[in-house]
mmCIF file of C-alpha atoms and ligand atoms in Angstrom:
data_model
loop_
_atom_site.group_PDB
_atom_site.id
_atom_site.type_symbol
_atom_site.label_atom_id
_atom_site.label_comp_id
_atom_site.label_asym_id
_atom_site.label_seq_id
_atom_site.Cartn_x
_atom_site.Cartn_y
_atom_site.Cartn_z
ATOM 1 C CA UNK A 1 -0.012 -0.004 -0.017
ATOM 2 C CA UNK A 2 2.861 2.331 0.902
ATOM 3 C CA UNK A 3 6.227 1.922 -0.591
ATOM 4 C CA UNK A 4 9.004 4.229 0.440
ATOM 5 C CA UNK A 5 12.382 3.967 -1.265
ATOM 6 C CA UNK A 6 15.658 5.807 -0.897
ATOM 7 C CA UNK A 7 14.053 8.657 0.991
ATOM 8 C CA UNK A 8 16.190 11.626 2.014
ATOM 9 C CA UNK A 9 14.923 14.556 4.065
ATOM 10 C CA UNK A 10 16.878 17.583 5.324
ATOM 11 C CA UNK A 11 16.251 20.362 7.816
ATOM 12 C CA UNK A 12 18.593 22.946 6.462
ATOM 13 C CA UNK A 13 21.895 21.131 6.360
ATOM 14 C CA UNK A 14 20.901 18.415 8.818
ATOM 15 C CA UNK A 15 20.113 15.189 7.033
ATOM 16 C CA UNK A 16 17.279 13.680 9.099
ATOM 17 C CA UNK A 17 16.490 10.789 6.716
ATOM 18 C CA UNK A 18 19.395 9.153 4.939
ATOM 19 C CA UNK A 19 17.927 6.885 2.313
ATOM 20 C CA UNK A 20 15.002 5.196 4.024
ATOM 21 C CA UNK A 21 13.227 2.172 2.571
ATOM 22 C CA UNK A 22 9.976 1.022 4.200
ATOM 23 C CA UNK A 23 7.083 -1.030 2.910
ATOM 24 C CA UNK A 24 3.614 -1.021 4.485
ATOM 25 C CA UNK A 25 1.489 -3.882 3.022
ATOM 26 C CA UNK A 26 -2.257 -3.317 2.760
ATOM 27 C CA UNK A 27 -4.230 -4.529 5.779
ATOM 28 C CA UNK A 28 -1.228 -4.734 8.113
ATOM 29 C CA UNK A 29 0.001 -2.829 11.105
ATOM 30 C CA UNK A 30 3.647 -1.840 10.577
ATOM 31 C CA UNK A 31 5.595 -0.159 13.317
ATOM 32 C CA UNK A 32 8.695 1.972 13.261
ATOM 33 C CA UNK A 33 10.667 2.033 16.478
ATOM 34 C CA UNK A 34 13.741 3.952 17.450
ATOM 35 C CA UNK A 35 15.212 6.300 20.041
ATOM 36 C CA UNK A 36 14.598 10.037 20.425
ATOM 37 C CA UNK A 37 15.738 11.966 17.378
ATOM 38 C CA UNK A 38 16.110 8.943 15.122
ATOM 39 C CA UNK A 39 13.922 10.541 12.482
ATOM 40 C CA UNK A 40 10.650 8.673 12.997
ATOM 41 C CA UNK A 41 8.385 11.772 13.121
ATOM 42 C CA UNK A 42 10.288 13.197 10.179
ATOM 43 C CA UNK A 43 9.387 10.085 8.119
ATOM 44 C CA UNK A 44 5.687 10.421 8.957
ATOM 45 C CA UNK A 45 5.665 14.096 8.201
ATOM 46 C CA UNK A 46 7.555 13.511 4.922
ATOM 47 C CA UNK A 47 4.858 11.081 3.849
ATOM 48 C CA UNK A 48 2.339 13.929 4.303
ATOM 49 C CA UNK A 49 4.503 16.327 2.259
ATOM 50 C CA UNK A 50 6.040 18.527 4.915
ATOM 51 C CA UNK A 51 8.999 18.598 5.073
ATOM 52 C CA UNK A 52 9.537 17.617 1.477
ATOM 53 C CA UNK A 53 11.832 14.714 0.517
ATOM 54 C CA UNK A 54 14.856 15.868 -1.389
ATOM 55 C CA UNK A 55 15.414 12.422 -2.972
ATOM 56 C CA UNK A 56 13.663 9.088 -3.116
ATOM 57 C CA UNK A 57 10.064 8.147 -3.756
ATOM 58 C CA UNK A 58 6.874 7.570 -1.801
ATOM 59 C CA UNK A 59 4.340 5.376 -3.592
ATOM 60 C CA UNK A 60 0.783 5.087 -2.200
ATOM 61 C CA UNK A 61 -1.309 2.389 -3.874
ATOM 62 C CA UNK A 62 1.077 2.611 -6.832
ATOM 63 C CA UNK A 63 0.773 6.383 -7.168
ATOM 64 C CA UNK A 64 3.763 8.630 -6.678
ATOM 65 C CA UNK A 65 2.842 11.100 -3.917
ATOM 66 C CA UNK A 66 6.378 12.344 -3.164
ATOM 67 C CA UNK A 67 5.726 15.822 -4.468
ATOM 68 C CA UNK A 68 1.978 16.041 -4.010
ATOM 69 C CA UNK A 69 0.309 18.820 -2.011
ATOM 70 C CA UNK A 70 -0.643 17.750 1.572
ATOM 71 C CA UNK A 71 -4.386 18.389 1.021
ATOM 72 C CA UNK A 72 -4.357 16.081 -2.008
ATOM 73 C CA UNK A 73 -2.457 13.398 -0.056
ATOM 74 C CA UNK A 74 -5.241 13.532 2.619
ATOM 75 C CA UNK A 75 -7.899 13.158 -0.072
ATOM 76 C CA UNK A 76 -6.271 9.945 -1.167
ATOM 77 C CA UNK A 77 -7.196 8.406 2.126
ATOM 78 C CA UNK A 78 -4.169 8.998 4.354
ATOM 79 C CA UNK A 79 -4.724 10.479 7.816
ATOM 80 C CA UNK A 80 -2.191 11.377 10.496
ATOM 81 C CA UNK A 81 -2.533 11.537 14.257
ATOM 82 C CA UNK A 82 0.557 13.668 15.049
ATOM 83 C CA UNK A 83 2.924 13.472 17.948
ATOM 84 C CA UNK A 84 1.780 15.428 20.965
ATOM 85 C CA UNK A 85 -1.830 14.912 19.864
ATOM 86 C CA UNK A 86 -2.335 18.414 18.490
ATOM 87 C CA UNK A 87 -6.000 18.563 19.128
ATOM 88 C CA UNK A 88 -7.788 21.901 19.077
ATOM 89 C CA UNK A 89 -7.786 22.338 22.824
ATOM 90 C CA UNK A 90 -10.255 25.242 23.060
ATOM 91 C CA UNK A 91 -12.788 23.320 20.989
ATOM 92 C CA UNK A 92 -15.123 20.666 22.389
ATOM 93 C CA UNK A 93 -14.710 17.009 21.642
ATOM 94 C CA UNK A 94 -17.528 17.091 19.087
ATOM 95 C CA UNK A 95 -16.044 20.122 17.336
ATOM 96 C CA UNK A 96 -12.670 18.407 17.055
ATOM 97 C CA UNK A 97 -14.350 15.435 15.441
ATOM 98 C CA UNK A 98 -16.208 17.761 13.089
ATOM 99 C CA UNK A 99 -12.899 19.222 12.029
ATOM 100 C CA UNK A 100 -11.626 15.760 11.238
ATOM 101 C CA UNK A 101 -14.602 15.230 8.958
ATOM 102 C CA UNK A 102 -14.136 18.260 6.750
ATOM 103 C CA UNK A 103 -12.631 16.322 3.857
ATOM 104 C CA UNK A 104 -15.295 13.680 3.914
ATOM 105 C CA UNK A 105 -18.832 13.412 2.568
ATOM 106 C CA UNK A 106 -21.234 15.205 4.998
ATOM 107 C CA UNK A 107 -23.758 12.393 4.471
ATOM 108 C CA UNK A 108 -21.414 10.010 6.310
ATOM 109 C CA UNK A 109 -20.962 12.244 9.344
ATOM 110 C CA UNK A 110 -23.496 10.664 11.708
ATOM 111 C CA UNK A 111 -22.462 7.127 10.918
ATOM 112 C CA UNK A 112 -18.762 7.941 11.292
ATOM 113 C CA UNK A 113 -19.403 9.730 14.566
ATOM 114 C CA UNK A 114 -21.253 6.737 15.929
ATOM 115 C CA UNK A 115 -18.394 4.480 14.823
ATOM 116 C CA UNK A 116 -15.868 6.658 16.721
ATOM 117 C CA UNK A 117 -18.120 6.698 19.813
ATOM 118 C CA UNK A 118 -18.335 2.861 19.721
ATOM 119 C CA UNK A 119 -14.548 2.691 19.599
ATOM 120 C CA UNK A 120 -14.145 5.293 22.335
ATOM 121 C CA UNK A 121 -17.225 5.393 24.550
ATOM 122 C CA UNK A 122 -15.425 7.975 26.742
ATOM 123 C CA UNK A 123 -15.549 10.476 23.865
ATOM 124 C CA UNK A 124 -19.304 10.064 23.665
ATOM 125 C CA UNK A 125 -19.654 10.935 27.384
ATOM 126 C CA UNK A 126 -17.384 13.922 26.942
ATOM 127 C CA UNK A 127 -18.809 15.375 23.699
ATOM 128 C CA UNK A 128 -19.351 18.873 25.001
ATOM 129 C CA UNK A 129 -16.218 19.100 27.126
ATOM 130 C CA UNK A 130 -13.437 21.429 26.061
ATOM 131 C CA UNK A 131 -10.851 18.978 24.766
ATOM 132 C CA UNK A 132 -7.898 20.765 26.428
ATOM 133 C CA UNK A 133 -9.376 19.948 29.794
ATOM 134 C CA UNK A 134 -9.435 16.179 29.208
ATOM 135 C CA UNK A 135 -6.829 13.700 30.458
ATOM 136 C CA UNK A 136 -3.858 12.767 28.300
ATOM 137 C CA UNK A 137 -5.405 9.416 27.440
ATOM 138 C CA UNK A 138 -8.728 10.985 26.435
ATOM 139 C CA UNK A 139 -6.905 13.518 24.279
ATOM 140 C CA UNK A 140 -5.097 10.735 22.533
ATOM 141 C CA UNK A 141 -8.347 8.921 21.898
ATOM 142 C CA UNK A 142 -9.679 12.145 20.421
ATOM 143 C CA UNK A 143 -6.656 12.621 18.174
ATOM 144 C CA UNK A 144 -7.086 9.135 16.796
ATOM 145 C CA UNK A 145 -10.857 9.596 16.523
ATOM 146 C CA UNK A 146 -10.413 12.858 14.630
ATOM 147 C CA UNK A 147 -8.018 11.184 12.189
ATOM 148 C CA UNK A 148 -10.526 8.374 11.642
ATOM 149 C CA UNK A 149 -13.358 10.854 10.774
ATOM 150 C CA UNK A 150 -11.842 11.262 7.305
ATOM 151 C CA UNK A 151 -12.358 7.537 6.646
ATOM 152 C CA UNK A 152 -8.660 6.893 5.985
ATOM 153 C CA UNK A 153 -7.438 3.686 4.401
ATOM 154 C CA UNK A 154 -3.974 4.365 5.797
ATOM 155 C CA UNK A 155 -3.657 5.719 9.325
ATOM 156 C CA UNK A 156 -0.338 7.227 10.413
ATOM 157 C CA UNK A 157 0.109 7.307 14.210
ATOM 158 C CA UNK A 158 2.943 9.229 15.844
ATOM 159 C CA UNK A 159 3.656 7.892 19.349
ATOM 160 C CA UNK A 160 0.100 7.415 20.603
ATOM 161 C CA UNK A 161 1.400 6.044 23.903
ATOM 162 C CA UNK A 162 3.555 9.113 24.723
ATOM 163 C CA UNK A 163 3.111 10.190 28.344
ATOM 164 C CA UNK A 164 0.245 7.835 29.106
ATOM 165 C CA UNK A 165 -0.219 5.484 32.045
ATOM 166 C CA UNK A 166 0.365 1.774 31.298
ATOM 167 C CA UNK A 167 -3.310 0.871 31.535
ATOM 168 C CA UNK A 168 -4.290 3.625 29.135
ATOM 169 C CA UNK A 169 -1.515 2.577 26.734
ATOM 170 C CA UNK A 170 -2.939 -0.928 26.706
ATOM 171 C CA UNK A 171 -6.428 0.441 25.918
ATOM 172 C CA UNK A 172 -5.086 2.597 23.041
ATOM 173 C CA UNK A 173 -3.193 -0.321 21.541
ATOM 174 C CA UNK A 174 -6.309 -2.544 21.727
ATOM 175 C CA UNK A 175 -8.270 0.071 19.828
ATOM 176 C CA UNK A 176 -5.558 0.319 17.177
ATOM 177 C CA UNK A 177 -5.848 -3.427 16.727
ATOM 178 C CA UNK A 178 -9.610 -3.155 16.421
ATOM 179 C CA UNK A 179 -9.400 -0.370 13.836
ATOM 180 C CA UNK A 180 -7.083 -2.586 11.819
ATOM 181 C CA UNK A 181 -8.935 -5.851 12.123
ATOM 182 C CA UNK A 182 -12.551 -4.730 12.071
ATOM 183 C CA UNK A 183 -12.358 -1.695 9.859
ATOM 184 C CA UNK A 184 -9.615 -2.859 7.568
ATOM 185 C CA UNK A 185 -7.524 0.266 8.040
ATOM 186 C CA UNK A 186 -3.809 -0.212 7.351
ATOM 187 C CA UNK A 187 -1.700 1.346 10.151
ATOM 188 C CA UNK A 188 1.810 2.777 10.206
ATOM 189 C CA UNK A 189 2.687 3.258 13.803
ATOM 190 C CA UNK A 190 5.694 5.208 15.092
ATOM 191 C CA UNK A 191 6.554 4.316 18.663
ATOM 192 C CA UNK A 192 9.204 4.528 21.407
ATOM 193 C CA UNK A 193 7.219 1.951 23.377
ATOM 194 C CA UNK A 194 8.873 -0.853 21.455
ATOM 195 C CA UNK A 195 7.418 -3.706 23.481
ATOM 196 C CA UNK A 196 3.739 -2.887 22.870
ATOM 197 C CA UNK A 197 4.321 -1.743 19.349
ATOM 198 C CA UNK A 198 6.179 -4.921 18.301
ATOM 199 C CA UNK A 199 3.674 -7.155 20.010
ATOM 200 C CA UNK A 200 0.892 -5.510 18.081
ATOM 201 C CA UNK A 201 2.469 -5.117 14.691
ATOM 202 C CA UNK A 202 2.703 -7.628 11.831
ATOM 203 C CA UNK A 203 6.011 -6.092 10.813
ATOM 204 C CA UNK A 204 8.533 -3.682 12.267
ATOM 205 C CA UNK A 205 11.470 -1.483 11.371
ATOM 206 C CA UNK A 206 14.159 -0.069 13.571
ATOM 207 C CA UNK A 207 15.469 3.399 12.856
ATOM 208 C CA UNK A 208 18.743 4.885 14.042
ATOM 209 C CA UNK A 209 19.965 8.336 13.151
ATOM 210 C CA UNK A 210 17.999 8.538 9.924
ATOM 211 C CA UNK A 211 18.601 5.019 8.703
ATOM 212 C CA UNK A 212 16.719 1.697 8.916
ATOM 213 C CA UNK A 213 19.006 -0.674 10.716
ATOM 214 C CA UNK A 214 16.730 -3.695 11.170
ATOM 215 C CA UNK A 215 13.444 -5.082 9.947
ATOM 216 C CA UNK A 216 11.337 -8.202 10.354
ATOM 217 C CA UNK A 217 8.071 -9.445 11.696
ATOM 218 C CA UNK A 218 6.979 -8.027 15.063
ATOM 219 C CA UNK A 219 7.738 -11.363 16.683
ATOM 220 C CA UNK A 220 11.210 -11.637 15.141
ATOM 221 C CA UNK A 221 12.208 -8.173 16.275
ATOM 222 C CA UNK A 222 10.829 -8.788 19.793
ATOM 223 C CA UNK A 223 13.030 -11.900 20.057
ATOM 224 C CA UNK A 224 16.076 -10.184 18.589
ATOM 225 C CA UNK A 225 18.828 -9.718 21.266
ATOM 226 C CA UNK A 226 20.006 -6.451 19.827
ATOM 227 C CA UNK A 227 16.479 -4.994 19.817
ATOM 228 C CA UNK A 228 15.920 -6.298 23.317
ATOM 229 C CA UNK A 229 19.122 -4.733 24.614
ATOM 230 C CA UNK A 230 18.631 -1.349 22.947
ATOM 231 C CA UNK A 231 14.863 -0.838 23.094
ATOM 232 C CA UNK A 232 13.213 -3.224 25.500
ATOM 233 C CA UNK A 233 14.946 -2.487 28.828
ATOM 234 C CA UNK A 234 15.093 -6.008 30.070
ATOM 235 C CA UNK A 235 11.992 -7.271 28.310
ATOM 236 C CA UNK A 236 9.613 -4.298 28.470
HETATM 237 P P1 ATP B 1 11.263 11.742 18.925
HETATM 238 O O1 ATP B 1 10.820 10.403 19.301
HETATM 239 O O2 ATP B 1 12.090 12.404 19.969
HETATM 240 O O3 ATP B 1 10.166 12.662 18.402
HETATM 241 P P2 ATP B 1 12.068 11.173 16.190
HETATM 242 O O4 ATP B 1 12.680 9.858 15.910
HETATM 243 O O5 ATP B 1 10.648 11.356 15.814
HETATM 244 O O6 ATP B 1 12.282 11.559 17.700
HETATM 245 P P3 ATP B 1 12.572 13.510 14.590
HETATM 246 O O7 ATP B 1 11.669 14.361 15.362
HETATM 247 O O8 ATP B 1 12.113 13.038 13.249
HETATM 248 O O9 ATP B 1 12.967 12.256 15.423
HETATM 249 O O10 ATP B 1 13.964 14.221 14.451
HETATM 250 C C1 ATP B 1 15.068 13.720 13.599
HETATM 251 C C2 ATP B 1 16.184 14.717 13.650
HETATM 252 O O11 ATP B 1 15.810 15.900 12.904
HETATM 253 C C3 ATP B 1 16.626 15.210 15.000
HETATM 254 O O12 ATP B 1 18.003 15.313 15.012
HETATM 255 C C4 ATP B 1 15.992 16.541 15.199
HETATM 256 O O13 ATP B 1 16.741 17.350 16.015
HETATM 257 C C5 ATP B 1 15.949 17.054 13.763
HETATM 258 N N1 ATP B 1 14.817 17.940 13.504
HETATM 259 C C6 ATP B 1 13.547 17.629 13.614
HETATM 260 N N2 ATP B 1 12.714 18.655 13.317
HETATM 261 C C7 ATP B 1 13.547 19.695 12.987
HETATM 262 C C8 ATP B 1 13.392 21.007 12.552
HETATM 263 N N3 ATP B 1 12.127 21.535 12.355
HETATM 264 N N4 ATP B 1 14.470 21.780 12.287
HETATM 265 C C9 ATP B 1 15.718 21.228 12.440
HETATM 266 N N5 ATP B 1 15.941 19.989 12.817
HETATM 267 C C10 ATP B 1 14.904 19.227 13.095
#
C-alpha cells in the first residue's frame, strides 16, 4: 500500500532521513521504532508532504505522492494523528471530530461519529467538554478519532502512547488493533514503546539516526537480542 524507497529529508543542512526504505502492506500494522531523534516523526511528516523529501520516492497504492500537496494526499485516504496529539484544545470533543470530517462526505458524518463513539465510549460521554481539559489518554483517543473521521485507508500514528499510564496505553493499543482488524484500516505506527508496538504489529522497522538498521516481523524483532538490549529495557 505504501512503498518508500531511498528517501532523504533535510532540515537545512541536517540530514534527518538518509535513504530510508519502508514497505507497508495493505491490511497490516507496521511499526517503526527507534530512540529520540532517530527521524521517526520526520518520516511520517515527509509522507504527508512537509518537510519535502529531497530524494527518493513515496508510492501510495502505486501512485507517486512524493511531491503532491498535503491536502491532496489527505484526499487519497491518508490520515495522520501527530505526535503530541495536536487537538484543538479550546474546542469541544464534538467540534474536534467535526474538524476531522471536513474532507469527507457530509452524508457520512452521523455514521462515522457513531463508529468513533463505539470505539471510544469515553468520547461520547465527553462530547461537550473542552478537549484541552481532558486527560492525556482521552486527548489521545480524540486525536485518533479525529483522524478516523476522514475515513482513511492508511492511518499514520505518531507515538500514541507518549506520556500515558500503562493501563491507558494498553487500551489505546487494543483500539488500534480493532481499527485494523474490524475496519480494515492499514496502520503505520511510530513508537518509542517498542514492546507494545512490536507485540501488536505484523511487521517492524528499527530506525537509528535517519537510517533503517533492522526489519522483520514483530515477533522476530521482539526476540532479537540487539532489539531487546537497545529498546526493551530487560523485556519491556
Ligand atoms: P522523537 O521520538 O524524539 O520525536 P524522532 O525519531 O521522531 O524523535 P525527529 O523528530 O524526526 O525524530 O527528528 C530527527 C532529527 O531531525 C533530530 O536530530 C531533530 O533534532 C531534527 N529535527 C527535527 N525537526 C527539525 C526542525 N524543524 N528543524 C531542524 N531539525 C529538526
